[in-house]
Structures are given as structure tokens and as C-alpha cells.
Short mmCIF file of C-alpha atoms and ligand atoms in Angstrom, two decimals:
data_model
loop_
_atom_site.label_atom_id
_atom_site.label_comp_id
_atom_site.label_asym_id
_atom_site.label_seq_id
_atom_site.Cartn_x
_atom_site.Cartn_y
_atom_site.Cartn_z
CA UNK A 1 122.75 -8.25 -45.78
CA UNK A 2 120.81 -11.38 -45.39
CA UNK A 3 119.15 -13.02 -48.61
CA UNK A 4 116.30 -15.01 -49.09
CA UNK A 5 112.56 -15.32 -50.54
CA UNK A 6 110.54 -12.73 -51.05
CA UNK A 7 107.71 -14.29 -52.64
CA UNK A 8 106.11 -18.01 -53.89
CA UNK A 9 104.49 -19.64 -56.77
CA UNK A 10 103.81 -22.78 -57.99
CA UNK A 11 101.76 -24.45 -60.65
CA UNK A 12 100.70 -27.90 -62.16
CA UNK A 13 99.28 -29.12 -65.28
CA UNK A 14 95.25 -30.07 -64.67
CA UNK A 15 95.14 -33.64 -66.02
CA UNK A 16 95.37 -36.27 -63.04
CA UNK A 17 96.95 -39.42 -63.86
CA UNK A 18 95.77 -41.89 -61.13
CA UNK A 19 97.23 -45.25 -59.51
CA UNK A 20 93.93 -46.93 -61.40
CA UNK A 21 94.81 -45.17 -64.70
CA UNK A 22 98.30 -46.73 -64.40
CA UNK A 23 96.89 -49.97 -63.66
CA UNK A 24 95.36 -50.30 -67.54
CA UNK A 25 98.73 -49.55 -68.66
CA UNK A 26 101.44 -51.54 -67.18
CA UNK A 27 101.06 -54.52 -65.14
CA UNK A 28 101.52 -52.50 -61.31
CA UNK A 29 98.33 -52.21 -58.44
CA UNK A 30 97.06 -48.92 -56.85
CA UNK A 31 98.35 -50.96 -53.58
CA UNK A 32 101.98 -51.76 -54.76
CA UNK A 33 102.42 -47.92 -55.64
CA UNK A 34 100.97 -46.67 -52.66
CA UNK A 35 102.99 -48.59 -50.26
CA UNK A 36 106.18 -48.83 -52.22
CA UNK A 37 105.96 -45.31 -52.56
CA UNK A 38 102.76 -43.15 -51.27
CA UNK A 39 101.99 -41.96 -54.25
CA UNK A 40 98.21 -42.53 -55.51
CA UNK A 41 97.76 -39.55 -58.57
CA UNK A 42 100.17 -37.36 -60.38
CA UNK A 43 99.94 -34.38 -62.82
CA UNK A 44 100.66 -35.09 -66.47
CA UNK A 45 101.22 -32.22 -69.36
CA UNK A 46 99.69 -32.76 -72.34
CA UNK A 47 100.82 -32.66 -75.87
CA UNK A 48 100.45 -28.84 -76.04
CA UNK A 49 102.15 -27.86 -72.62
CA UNK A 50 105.80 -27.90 -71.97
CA UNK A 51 108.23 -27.21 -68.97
CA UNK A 52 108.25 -23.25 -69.73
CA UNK A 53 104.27 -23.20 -69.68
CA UNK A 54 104.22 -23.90 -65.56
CA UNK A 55 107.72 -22.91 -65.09
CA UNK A 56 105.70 -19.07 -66.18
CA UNK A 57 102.68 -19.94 -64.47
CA UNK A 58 104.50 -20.59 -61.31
CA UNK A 59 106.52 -17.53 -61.99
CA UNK A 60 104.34 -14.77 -62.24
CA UNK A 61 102.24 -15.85 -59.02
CA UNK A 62 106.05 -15.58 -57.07
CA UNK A 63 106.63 -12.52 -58.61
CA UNK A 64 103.11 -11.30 -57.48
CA UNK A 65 103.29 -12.91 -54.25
CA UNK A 66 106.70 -10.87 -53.76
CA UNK A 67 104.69 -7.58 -54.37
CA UNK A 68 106.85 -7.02 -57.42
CA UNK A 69 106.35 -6.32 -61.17
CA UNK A 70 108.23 -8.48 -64.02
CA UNK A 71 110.54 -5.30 -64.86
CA UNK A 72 111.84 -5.93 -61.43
CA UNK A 73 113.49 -8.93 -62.07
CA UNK A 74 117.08 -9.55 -63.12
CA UNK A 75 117.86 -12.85 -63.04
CA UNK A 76 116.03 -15.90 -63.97
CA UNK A 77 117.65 -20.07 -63.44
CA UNK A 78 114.95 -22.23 -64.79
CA UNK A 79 116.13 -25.55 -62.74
CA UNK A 80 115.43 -28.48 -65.51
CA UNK A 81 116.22 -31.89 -66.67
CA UNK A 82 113.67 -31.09 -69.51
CA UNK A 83 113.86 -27.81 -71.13
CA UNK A 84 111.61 -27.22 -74.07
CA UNK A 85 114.32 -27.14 -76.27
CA UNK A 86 117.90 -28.35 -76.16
CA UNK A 87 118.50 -24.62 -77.35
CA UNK A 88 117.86 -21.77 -76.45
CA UNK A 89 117.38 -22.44 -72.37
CA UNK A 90 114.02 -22.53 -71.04
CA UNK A 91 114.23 -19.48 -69.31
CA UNK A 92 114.54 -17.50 -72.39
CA UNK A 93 111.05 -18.86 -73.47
CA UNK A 94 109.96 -17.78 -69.62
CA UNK A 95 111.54 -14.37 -70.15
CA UNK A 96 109.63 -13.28 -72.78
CA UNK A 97 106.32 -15.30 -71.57
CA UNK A 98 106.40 -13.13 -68.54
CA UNK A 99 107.79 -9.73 -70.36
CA UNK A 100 110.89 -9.41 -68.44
CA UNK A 101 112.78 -6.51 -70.40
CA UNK A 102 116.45 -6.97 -69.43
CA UNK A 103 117.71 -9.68 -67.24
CA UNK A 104 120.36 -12.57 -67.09
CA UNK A 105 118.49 -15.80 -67.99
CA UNK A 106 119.63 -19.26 -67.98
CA UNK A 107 119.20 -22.72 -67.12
CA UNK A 108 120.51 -25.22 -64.51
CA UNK A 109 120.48 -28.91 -64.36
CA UNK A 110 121.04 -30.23 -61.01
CA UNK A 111 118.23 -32.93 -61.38
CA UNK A 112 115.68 -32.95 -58.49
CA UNK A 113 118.04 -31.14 -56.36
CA UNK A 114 117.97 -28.25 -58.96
CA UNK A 115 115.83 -26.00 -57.04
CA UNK A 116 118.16 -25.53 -54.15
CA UNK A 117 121.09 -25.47 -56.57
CA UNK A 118 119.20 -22.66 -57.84
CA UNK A 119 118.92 -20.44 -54.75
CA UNK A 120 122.50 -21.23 -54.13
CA UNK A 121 123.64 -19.88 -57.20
CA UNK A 122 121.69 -16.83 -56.96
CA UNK A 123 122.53 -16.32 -53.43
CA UNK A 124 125.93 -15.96 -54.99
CA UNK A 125 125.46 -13.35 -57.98
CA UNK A 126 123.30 -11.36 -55.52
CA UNK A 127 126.30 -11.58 -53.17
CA UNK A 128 128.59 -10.32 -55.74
CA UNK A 129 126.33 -7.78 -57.26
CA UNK A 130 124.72 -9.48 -60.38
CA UNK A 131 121.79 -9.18 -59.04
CA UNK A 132 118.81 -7.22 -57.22
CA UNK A 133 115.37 -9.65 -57.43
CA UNK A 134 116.33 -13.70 -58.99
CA UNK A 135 113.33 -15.47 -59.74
CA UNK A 136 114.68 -19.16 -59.26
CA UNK A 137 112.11 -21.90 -60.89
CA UNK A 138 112.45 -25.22 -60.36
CA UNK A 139 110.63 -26.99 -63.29
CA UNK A 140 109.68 -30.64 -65.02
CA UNK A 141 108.03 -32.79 -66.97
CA UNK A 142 109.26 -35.72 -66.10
CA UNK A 143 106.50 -37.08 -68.07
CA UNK A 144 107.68 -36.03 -71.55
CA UNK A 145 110.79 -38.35 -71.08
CA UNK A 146 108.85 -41.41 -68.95
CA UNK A 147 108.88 -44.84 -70.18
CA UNK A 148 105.07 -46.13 -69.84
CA UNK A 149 106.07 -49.69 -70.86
CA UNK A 150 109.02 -49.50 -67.39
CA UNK A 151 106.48 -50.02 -64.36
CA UNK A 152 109.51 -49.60 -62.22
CA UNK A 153 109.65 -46.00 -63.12
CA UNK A 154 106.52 -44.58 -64.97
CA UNK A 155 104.33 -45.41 -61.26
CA UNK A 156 106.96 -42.39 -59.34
CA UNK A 157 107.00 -39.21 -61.88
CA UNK A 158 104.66 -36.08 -62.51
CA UNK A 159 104.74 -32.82 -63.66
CA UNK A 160 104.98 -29.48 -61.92
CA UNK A 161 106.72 -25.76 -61.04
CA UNK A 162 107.66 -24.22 -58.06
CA UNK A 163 109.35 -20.73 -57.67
CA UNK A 164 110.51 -18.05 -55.60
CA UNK A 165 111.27 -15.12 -56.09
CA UNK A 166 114.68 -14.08 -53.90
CA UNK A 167 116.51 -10.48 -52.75
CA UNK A 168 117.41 -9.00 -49.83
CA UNK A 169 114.79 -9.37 -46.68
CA UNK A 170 115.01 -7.98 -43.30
CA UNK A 171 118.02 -8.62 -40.22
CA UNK A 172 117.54 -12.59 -38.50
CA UNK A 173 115.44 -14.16 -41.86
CA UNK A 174 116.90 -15.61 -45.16
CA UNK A 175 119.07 -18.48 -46.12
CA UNK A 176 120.68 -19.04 -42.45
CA UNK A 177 122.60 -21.95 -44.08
CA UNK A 178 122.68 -24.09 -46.70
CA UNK A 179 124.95 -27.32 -48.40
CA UNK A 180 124.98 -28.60 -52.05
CA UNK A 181 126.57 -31.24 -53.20
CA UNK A 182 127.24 -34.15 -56.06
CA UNK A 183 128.98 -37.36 -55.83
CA UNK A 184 129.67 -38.20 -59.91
CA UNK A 185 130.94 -41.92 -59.40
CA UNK A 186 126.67 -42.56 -59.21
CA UNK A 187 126.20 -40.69 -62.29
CA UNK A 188 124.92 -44.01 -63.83
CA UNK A 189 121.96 -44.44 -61.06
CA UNK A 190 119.51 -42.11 -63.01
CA UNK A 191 120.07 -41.21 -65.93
CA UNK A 192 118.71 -40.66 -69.57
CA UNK A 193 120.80 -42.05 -72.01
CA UNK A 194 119.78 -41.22 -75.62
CA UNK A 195 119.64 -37.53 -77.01
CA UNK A 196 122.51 -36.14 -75.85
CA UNK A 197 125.88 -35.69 -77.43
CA UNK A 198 127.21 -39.01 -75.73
CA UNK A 199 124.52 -40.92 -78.28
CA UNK A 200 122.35 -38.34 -80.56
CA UNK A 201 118.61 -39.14 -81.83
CA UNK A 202 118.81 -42.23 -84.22
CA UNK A 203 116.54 -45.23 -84.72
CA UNK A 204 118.82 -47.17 -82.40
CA UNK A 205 118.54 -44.75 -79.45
CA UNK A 206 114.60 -44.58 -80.23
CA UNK A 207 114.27 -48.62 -80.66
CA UNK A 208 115.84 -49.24 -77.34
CA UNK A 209 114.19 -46.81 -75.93
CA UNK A 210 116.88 -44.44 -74.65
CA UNK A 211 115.15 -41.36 -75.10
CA UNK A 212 113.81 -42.22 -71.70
CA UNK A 213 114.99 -42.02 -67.69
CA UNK A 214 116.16 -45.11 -66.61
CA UNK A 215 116.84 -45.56 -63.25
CA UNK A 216 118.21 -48.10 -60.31
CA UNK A 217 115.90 -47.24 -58.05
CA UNK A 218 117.23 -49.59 -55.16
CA UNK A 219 120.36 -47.82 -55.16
CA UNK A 220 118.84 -44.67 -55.43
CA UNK A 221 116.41 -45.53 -52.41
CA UNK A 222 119.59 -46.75 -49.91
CA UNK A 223 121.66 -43.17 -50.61
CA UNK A 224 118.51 -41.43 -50.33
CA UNK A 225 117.68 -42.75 -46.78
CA UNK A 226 121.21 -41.80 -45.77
CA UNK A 227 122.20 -38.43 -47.39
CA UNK A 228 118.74 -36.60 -47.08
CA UNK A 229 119.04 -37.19 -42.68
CA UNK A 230 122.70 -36.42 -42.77
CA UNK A 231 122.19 -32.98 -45.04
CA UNK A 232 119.55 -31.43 -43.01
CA UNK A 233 121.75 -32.25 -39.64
CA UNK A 234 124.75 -30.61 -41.47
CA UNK A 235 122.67 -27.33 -42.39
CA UNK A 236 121.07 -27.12 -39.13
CA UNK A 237 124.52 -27.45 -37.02
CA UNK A 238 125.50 -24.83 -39.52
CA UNK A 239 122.96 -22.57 -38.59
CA UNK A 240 123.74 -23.46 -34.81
CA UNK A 241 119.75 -24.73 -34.72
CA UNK A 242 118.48 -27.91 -33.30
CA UNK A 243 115.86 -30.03 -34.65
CA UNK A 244 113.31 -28.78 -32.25
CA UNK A 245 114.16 -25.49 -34.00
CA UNK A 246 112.31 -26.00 -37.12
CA UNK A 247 108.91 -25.23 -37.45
CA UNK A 248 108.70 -27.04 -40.99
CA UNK A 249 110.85 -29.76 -42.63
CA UNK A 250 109.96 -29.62 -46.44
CA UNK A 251 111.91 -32.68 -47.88
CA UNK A 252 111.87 -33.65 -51.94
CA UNK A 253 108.78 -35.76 -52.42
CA UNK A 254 110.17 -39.31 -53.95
CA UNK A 255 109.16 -41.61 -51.71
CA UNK A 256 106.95 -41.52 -49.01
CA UNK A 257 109.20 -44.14 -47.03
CA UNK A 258 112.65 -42.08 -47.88
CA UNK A 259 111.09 -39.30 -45.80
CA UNK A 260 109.35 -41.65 -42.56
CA UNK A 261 112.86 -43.19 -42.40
CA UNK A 262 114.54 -39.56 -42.38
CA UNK A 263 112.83 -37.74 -40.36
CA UNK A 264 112.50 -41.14 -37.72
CA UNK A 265 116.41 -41.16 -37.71
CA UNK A 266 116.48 -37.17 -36.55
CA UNK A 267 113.69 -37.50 -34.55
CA UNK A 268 111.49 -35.16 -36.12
CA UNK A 269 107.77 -34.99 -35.47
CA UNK A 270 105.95 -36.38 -38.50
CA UNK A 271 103.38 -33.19 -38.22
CA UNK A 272 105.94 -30.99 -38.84
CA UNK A 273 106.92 -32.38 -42.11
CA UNK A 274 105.16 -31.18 -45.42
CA UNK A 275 104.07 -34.58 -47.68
CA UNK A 276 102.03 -33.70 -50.55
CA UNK A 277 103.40 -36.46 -52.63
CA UNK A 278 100.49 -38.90 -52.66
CA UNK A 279 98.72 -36.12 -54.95
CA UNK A 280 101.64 -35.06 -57.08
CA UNK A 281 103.94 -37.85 -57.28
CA UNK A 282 107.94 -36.83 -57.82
CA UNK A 283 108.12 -33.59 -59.60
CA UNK A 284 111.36 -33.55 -59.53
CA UNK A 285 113.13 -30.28 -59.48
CA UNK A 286 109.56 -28.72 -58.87
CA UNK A 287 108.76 -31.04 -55.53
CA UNK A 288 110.07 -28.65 -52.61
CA UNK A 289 108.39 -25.84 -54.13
CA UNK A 290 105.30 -26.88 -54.53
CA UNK A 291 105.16 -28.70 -51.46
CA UNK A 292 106.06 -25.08 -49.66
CA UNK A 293 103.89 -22.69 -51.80
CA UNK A 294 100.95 -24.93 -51.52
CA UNK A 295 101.57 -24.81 -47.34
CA UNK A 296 101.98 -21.46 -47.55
CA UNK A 297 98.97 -20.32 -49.48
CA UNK A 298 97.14 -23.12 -46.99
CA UNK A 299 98.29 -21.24 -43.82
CA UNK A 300 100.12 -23.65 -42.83
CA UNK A 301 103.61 -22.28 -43.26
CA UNK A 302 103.92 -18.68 -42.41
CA UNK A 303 106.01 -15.77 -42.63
CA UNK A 304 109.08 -15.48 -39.95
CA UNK A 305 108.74 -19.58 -39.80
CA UNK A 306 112.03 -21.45 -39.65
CA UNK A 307 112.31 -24.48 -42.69
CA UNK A 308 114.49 -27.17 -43.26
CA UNK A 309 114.48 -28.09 -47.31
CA UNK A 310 116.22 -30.48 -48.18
CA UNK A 311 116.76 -32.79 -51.47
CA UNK A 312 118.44 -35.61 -53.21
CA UNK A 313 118.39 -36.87 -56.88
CA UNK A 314 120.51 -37.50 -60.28
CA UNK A 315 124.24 -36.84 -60.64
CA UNK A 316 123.40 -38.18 -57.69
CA UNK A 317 123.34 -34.30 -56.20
CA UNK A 318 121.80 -33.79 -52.99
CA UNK A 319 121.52 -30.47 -51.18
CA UNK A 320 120.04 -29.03 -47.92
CA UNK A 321 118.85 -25.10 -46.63
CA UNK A 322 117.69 -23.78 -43.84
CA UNK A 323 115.75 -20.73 -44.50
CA UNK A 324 113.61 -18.10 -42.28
CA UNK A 325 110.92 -17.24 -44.05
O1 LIG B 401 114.10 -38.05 -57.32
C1 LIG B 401 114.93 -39.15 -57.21
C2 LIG B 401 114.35 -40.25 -58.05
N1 LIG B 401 114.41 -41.57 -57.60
C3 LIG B 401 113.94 -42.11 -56.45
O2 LIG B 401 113.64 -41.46 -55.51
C4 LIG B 401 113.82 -43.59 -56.41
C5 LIG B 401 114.18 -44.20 -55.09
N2 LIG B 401 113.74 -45.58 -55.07
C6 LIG B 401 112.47 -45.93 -54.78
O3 LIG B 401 111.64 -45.08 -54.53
C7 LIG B 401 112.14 -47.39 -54.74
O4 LIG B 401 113.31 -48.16 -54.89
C8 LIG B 401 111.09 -47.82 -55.82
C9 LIG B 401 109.73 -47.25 -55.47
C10 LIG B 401 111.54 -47.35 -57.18
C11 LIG B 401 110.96 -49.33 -55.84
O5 LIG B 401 110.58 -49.81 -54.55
P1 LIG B 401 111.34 -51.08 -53.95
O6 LIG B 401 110.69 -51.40 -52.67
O7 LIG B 401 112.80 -50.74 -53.92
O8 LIG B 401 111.00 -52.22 -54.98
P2 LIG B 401 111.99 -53.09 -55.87
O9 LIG B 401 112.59 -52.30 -56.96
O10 LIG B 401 112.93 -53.85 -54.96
O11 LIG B 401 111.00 -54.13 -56.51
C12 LIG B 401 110.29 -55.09 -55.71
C13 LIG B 401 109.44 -55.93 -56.64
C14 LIG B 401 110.21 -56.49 -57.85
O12 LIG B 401 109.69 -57.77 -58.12
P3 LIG B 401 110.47 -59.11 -57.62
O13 LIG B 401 111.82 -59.02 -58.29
O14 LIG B 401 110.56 -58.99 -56.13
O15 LIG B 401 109.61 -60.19 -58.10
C15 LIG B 401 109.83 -55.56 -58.97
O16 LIG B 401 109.90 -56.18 -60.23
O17 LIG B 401 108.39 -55.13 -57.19
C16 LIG B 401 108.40 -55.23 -58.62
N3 LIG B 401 107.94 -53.96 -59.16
C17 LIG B 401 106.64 -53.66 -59.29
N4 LIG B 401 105.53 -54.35 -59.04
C18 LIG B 401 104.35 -53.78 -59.28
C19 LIG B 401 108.69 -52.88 -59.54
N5 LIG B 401 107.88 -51.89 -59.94
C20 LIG B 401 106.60 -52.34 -59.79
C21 LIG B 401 105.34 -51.77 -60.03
N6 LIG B 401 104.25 -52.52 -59.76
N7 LIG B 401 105.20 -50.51 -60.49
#
């Protein structure tokens, strides 16, 4: 029986932070961001709105999109590097924002490539019979734990949700293929290092400002260029598809020069790729899914359309999908 998504949503907090904004704050230029990275705004939570607020938002428009009602879900993975709380998991708070009765809820941290860790790991308790309808978020605010004093990294990060909603769908659409993966001897490349049980809270942690991602973003930037080319060929020779196969590649949204340099070394049509990054900066888990949603409710991606997703980020994880929609 073939798997996949049955429905979309995605939402973003309202206040724009732009390239200008950023400018006042640390010493960086609207140009430097744009071409370093092609980002020129971002979305920013406030004080009163946290990952579970969008992560519902996003929700309950994939649940709606699917045609289904809350009580039909079973499983929710809230895909997070920063959950409301450190306990419970954020998609208990989503649960019971959205009224789901009775369902297995719980949260997954695969960094930016959480979302398609997400489907994967639904994919496999649907397989095995834990479950009928997963709603699958992947959620941030990377915001919440930026360092606005580090221009290296506060320029790249916003906040957003993106969701599906996944079950069985008809013969020849689905998850055709799909690869996940981690190498941990780059664990060190992003990560945050305060707050955890390595080195809890304490003035020292908060003084050196530890609480917040640090990252090395030219090493980040050189296994990015590689491993996001190289996943999406793997998937696709999985599926037995060709490039010229693909009506949409839908690649995480770090760095606008990440994805020219991909998609030049498979030869991919730059029309045929979804960029939306220049509005919403990296998201994040949340990036692929709001790029699609937002292409889907704009026509341009459409049901029975072959995608290539694919993503990269800490851990370093990366992971690629092909999916008919
Ligand atoms: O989801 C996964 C998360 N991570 C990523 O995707 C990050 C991947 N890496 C990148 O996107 C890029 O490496 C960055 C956008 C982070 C940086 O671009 P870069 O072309 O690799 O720049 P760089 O780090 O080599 O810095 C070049 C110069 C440096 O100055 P000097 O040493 O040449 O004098 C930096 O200090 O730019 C300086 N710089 C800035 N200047 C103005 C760094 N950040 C800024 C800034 N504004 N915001």
C-alpha cells in the first residue's frame, strides 16, 4: 500500500524582520546578506508565541487540507530543535491545542533535516500498523535561541511551520523513495552548547552566551554543496527516475548559493526549483514545508506532480524523498 501526503499546512509568525532592520543591529549590509545568502526578510515570533503556536497553526490547515477532522489523527512528531519546553514534548502542547483525543505524540530532533526524518519515521509505524493518519510538523524558532550580537549567524534564521498530514493514497503516488542520514564526527559544526545536560543553565553558560546556536558556517556551506546534489541523485536512482523526471525540486532554504550550485551540478532547470528563502530566511526544520505548501496553495505545485525534497543541517543529518503528490 503506498504512503504519502494527504494534505498541507504551513504557517509563520506576522512580524518581518528585514535586511535594513538587521543593519541597526549588528554591523552586516542588506547587500552582504543578500548575496552571501539571498535572504532579504525573515519571520520573527514574539515574546508571546512559541514553536507549538505555528507548529498548530500549520497543523490544523494540513489536517483540513487532507479533508480530515482532528479525531482522525493518531500520530503526531513535532520535528524541533526548540520545543516550548524541555518537558513535556511540543507535540503534547499541539495535541491538546488542536483537540486530538487519543493519539501517539512526540517529538523529533533531526535539526533542519527533521521534517523528512519525520515522514520517515511515520512511514515506518504506518508500515507496521501504529498508525492510520500521522500529522508530521516540522517546526522552529530559531529566533528564540539566535545570538543578535553574532552577525555571522543572526543575518540566516527565521521562524516558521510546515506540515503534512500522511496515510495511505492511491496505486503509483506516495513516498517512491527516500534516504536519511547523519554523519556524528560534525556534530560540533552547529550546535547549541548551553542548556542541556552536557552544561545546564548557570551564569557561566548565560555570560558566554551559550544559550545560543553557534555555528561554522564555512564548513557547513562546503558539505552542504556536496551532500544535498548527491542525496537527491541517490533517491531518484532509487526511484528508477531521472532528473528530467521531476516536476519540482523543493530543497531546504539555507542559502540561496547552496541550492544554484546543486541544482547546476545535476543539471536541473532553475524554474523548476521552489526558492522562497529571500522572504523567510532558514526556518529550519519548517523550510521544505513551507516552501511546498505555499507552491501548492499558489498553483504552482499540483496534485499527481513528482518532487524531489531534499535537506541538510545539524548532527550534520541530511536526508532526501522523492514523493508523488
Ligand atoms: O540549515 C543549516 C544551517 N547552516 C547553513 O546553511 C550555513 C551554511 N553556510 C553559509 O550559508 C555561509 O557560510 C554563510 C552565509 C554563513 C557565510 O558566507 P561565507 O561566504 O561563507 O562568508 P564567510 O563566513 O567566509 O565570511 C566572509 C567575511 C568575513 O570577513 P573577513 O574575515 O573576510 O574579513 C566575515 O567576518 O564576511 C564577514 N561576515 C559578515 N560581514 C557582513 C560574516 N557575517 C557577516 C555579516 N555581514 N552578516
Amino acid at each position: 500500500m503506498p504512503f504519502g501526503i494527504l494534505g498541507m499546512g504551513s504557517a509563520c509568525p506576522e512580524n518581518v524582520l528585514t535586511n535594513q532592520d538587521l543593519e541597526k543591529m549588528v554591523d552586516t549590509s542588506d547587500e552582504w546578506i543578500r548575496t552571501r545568502s539571498g535572504i532579504a526578510e525573515r519571520r520573527i515570533a514574539d515574546h508571546n508565541t512559541a514553536t507549538s503556536d505555528i507548529a498548530s497553526q500549520a497543523g490544523r490547515k494540513a489536517i483540513e487540507d487532507a479533508g480530515l477532522t482532528p479525531a482522525d489523527i493518531d500520530l503526531i512528531i513535532v520535528c524541533t530543535l526548540t520545543p516550548d519546553y524541555q518537558l513535556p514534548a511540543t507535540a503534547c502542547q499541539v495535541m491538546e491545542n488542536l483537540e486530538i483525543p487519543n493519539c501517539m505524540a512526540f517529538d523529533l530532533n533531526a535539526a533542519c533535516t527533521g521534517w523528512l526524518y519525520g515522514m520517515i519515521c511515520a512511514k515506518g509505524l504506518w508500515v507496521t500498523g501504529g498508525c492510520r493518519h500521522a500529522l508530521v510538523i516540522g517546526a522552529d524558532c530559531l529566533t528564540k535561541i539566535t545570538n543578535f550580537k553574532d552577525r555571522a549567524t543572526c543575518v540566516l534564521f527565521g521562524d516558521g511551520a510546515g506540515a503534512a498530514v500522511l496515510g495511505e493514497v492511491e496505486e503509483g503516488r506516495g513516498i517512491l523513495s527516500h534516504h536519511v542520514s547523519c554523519d556524528g564526527r560534525m556534530f560540533r559544526h552547529i550546535m547549541v552548547p548551553g542548556g542541556g545536560s552536557r552544561k545546564p543553565f548557570s551564569r557561566e553558560v548565560l555570560e558566554a552566551d551559550e544559550q545560543f546556536i553557534q555555528m561554522d558556517g564555512n564548513d557547513v556551506f562546503k558539505f552542504a554543496v556536496r551532500i544535498m546534489p548527491e542525496t537527491l541523485r541517490l533517491v531518484l536512482d532509487k526511484a528508477g527516475l531521472a532528473v528530467s523526471d521531476l516536476d519540482w525540486v523543493i530543497p531546504h532554504q539555507a542559502n540561496l548559493r547552496i541550492i544554484e550550485n546543486g541544482i547546476k551540478r545535476l543539471d536541473i532547470p532553475a524554474e523548476r526549483v521552489i526558492i522562497n528563502l529571500e522572504r523567510f530566511g532558514n526556518t529550519s526544520a519548517a523550510s521544505v514545508g513551507i516552501a511546498l505548501d505555499e507552491a501548492y496553495r499558489a498553483g504552482r505545485v499540483k496534485r499527481g506532480h513528482t518532487l524531489g525534497l531534499v535537506a541538510f543541517g545539524g548532527g550534520l543529518t541530511w536526508g532526501g524523498m522523492i514523493v508523488r503528490l
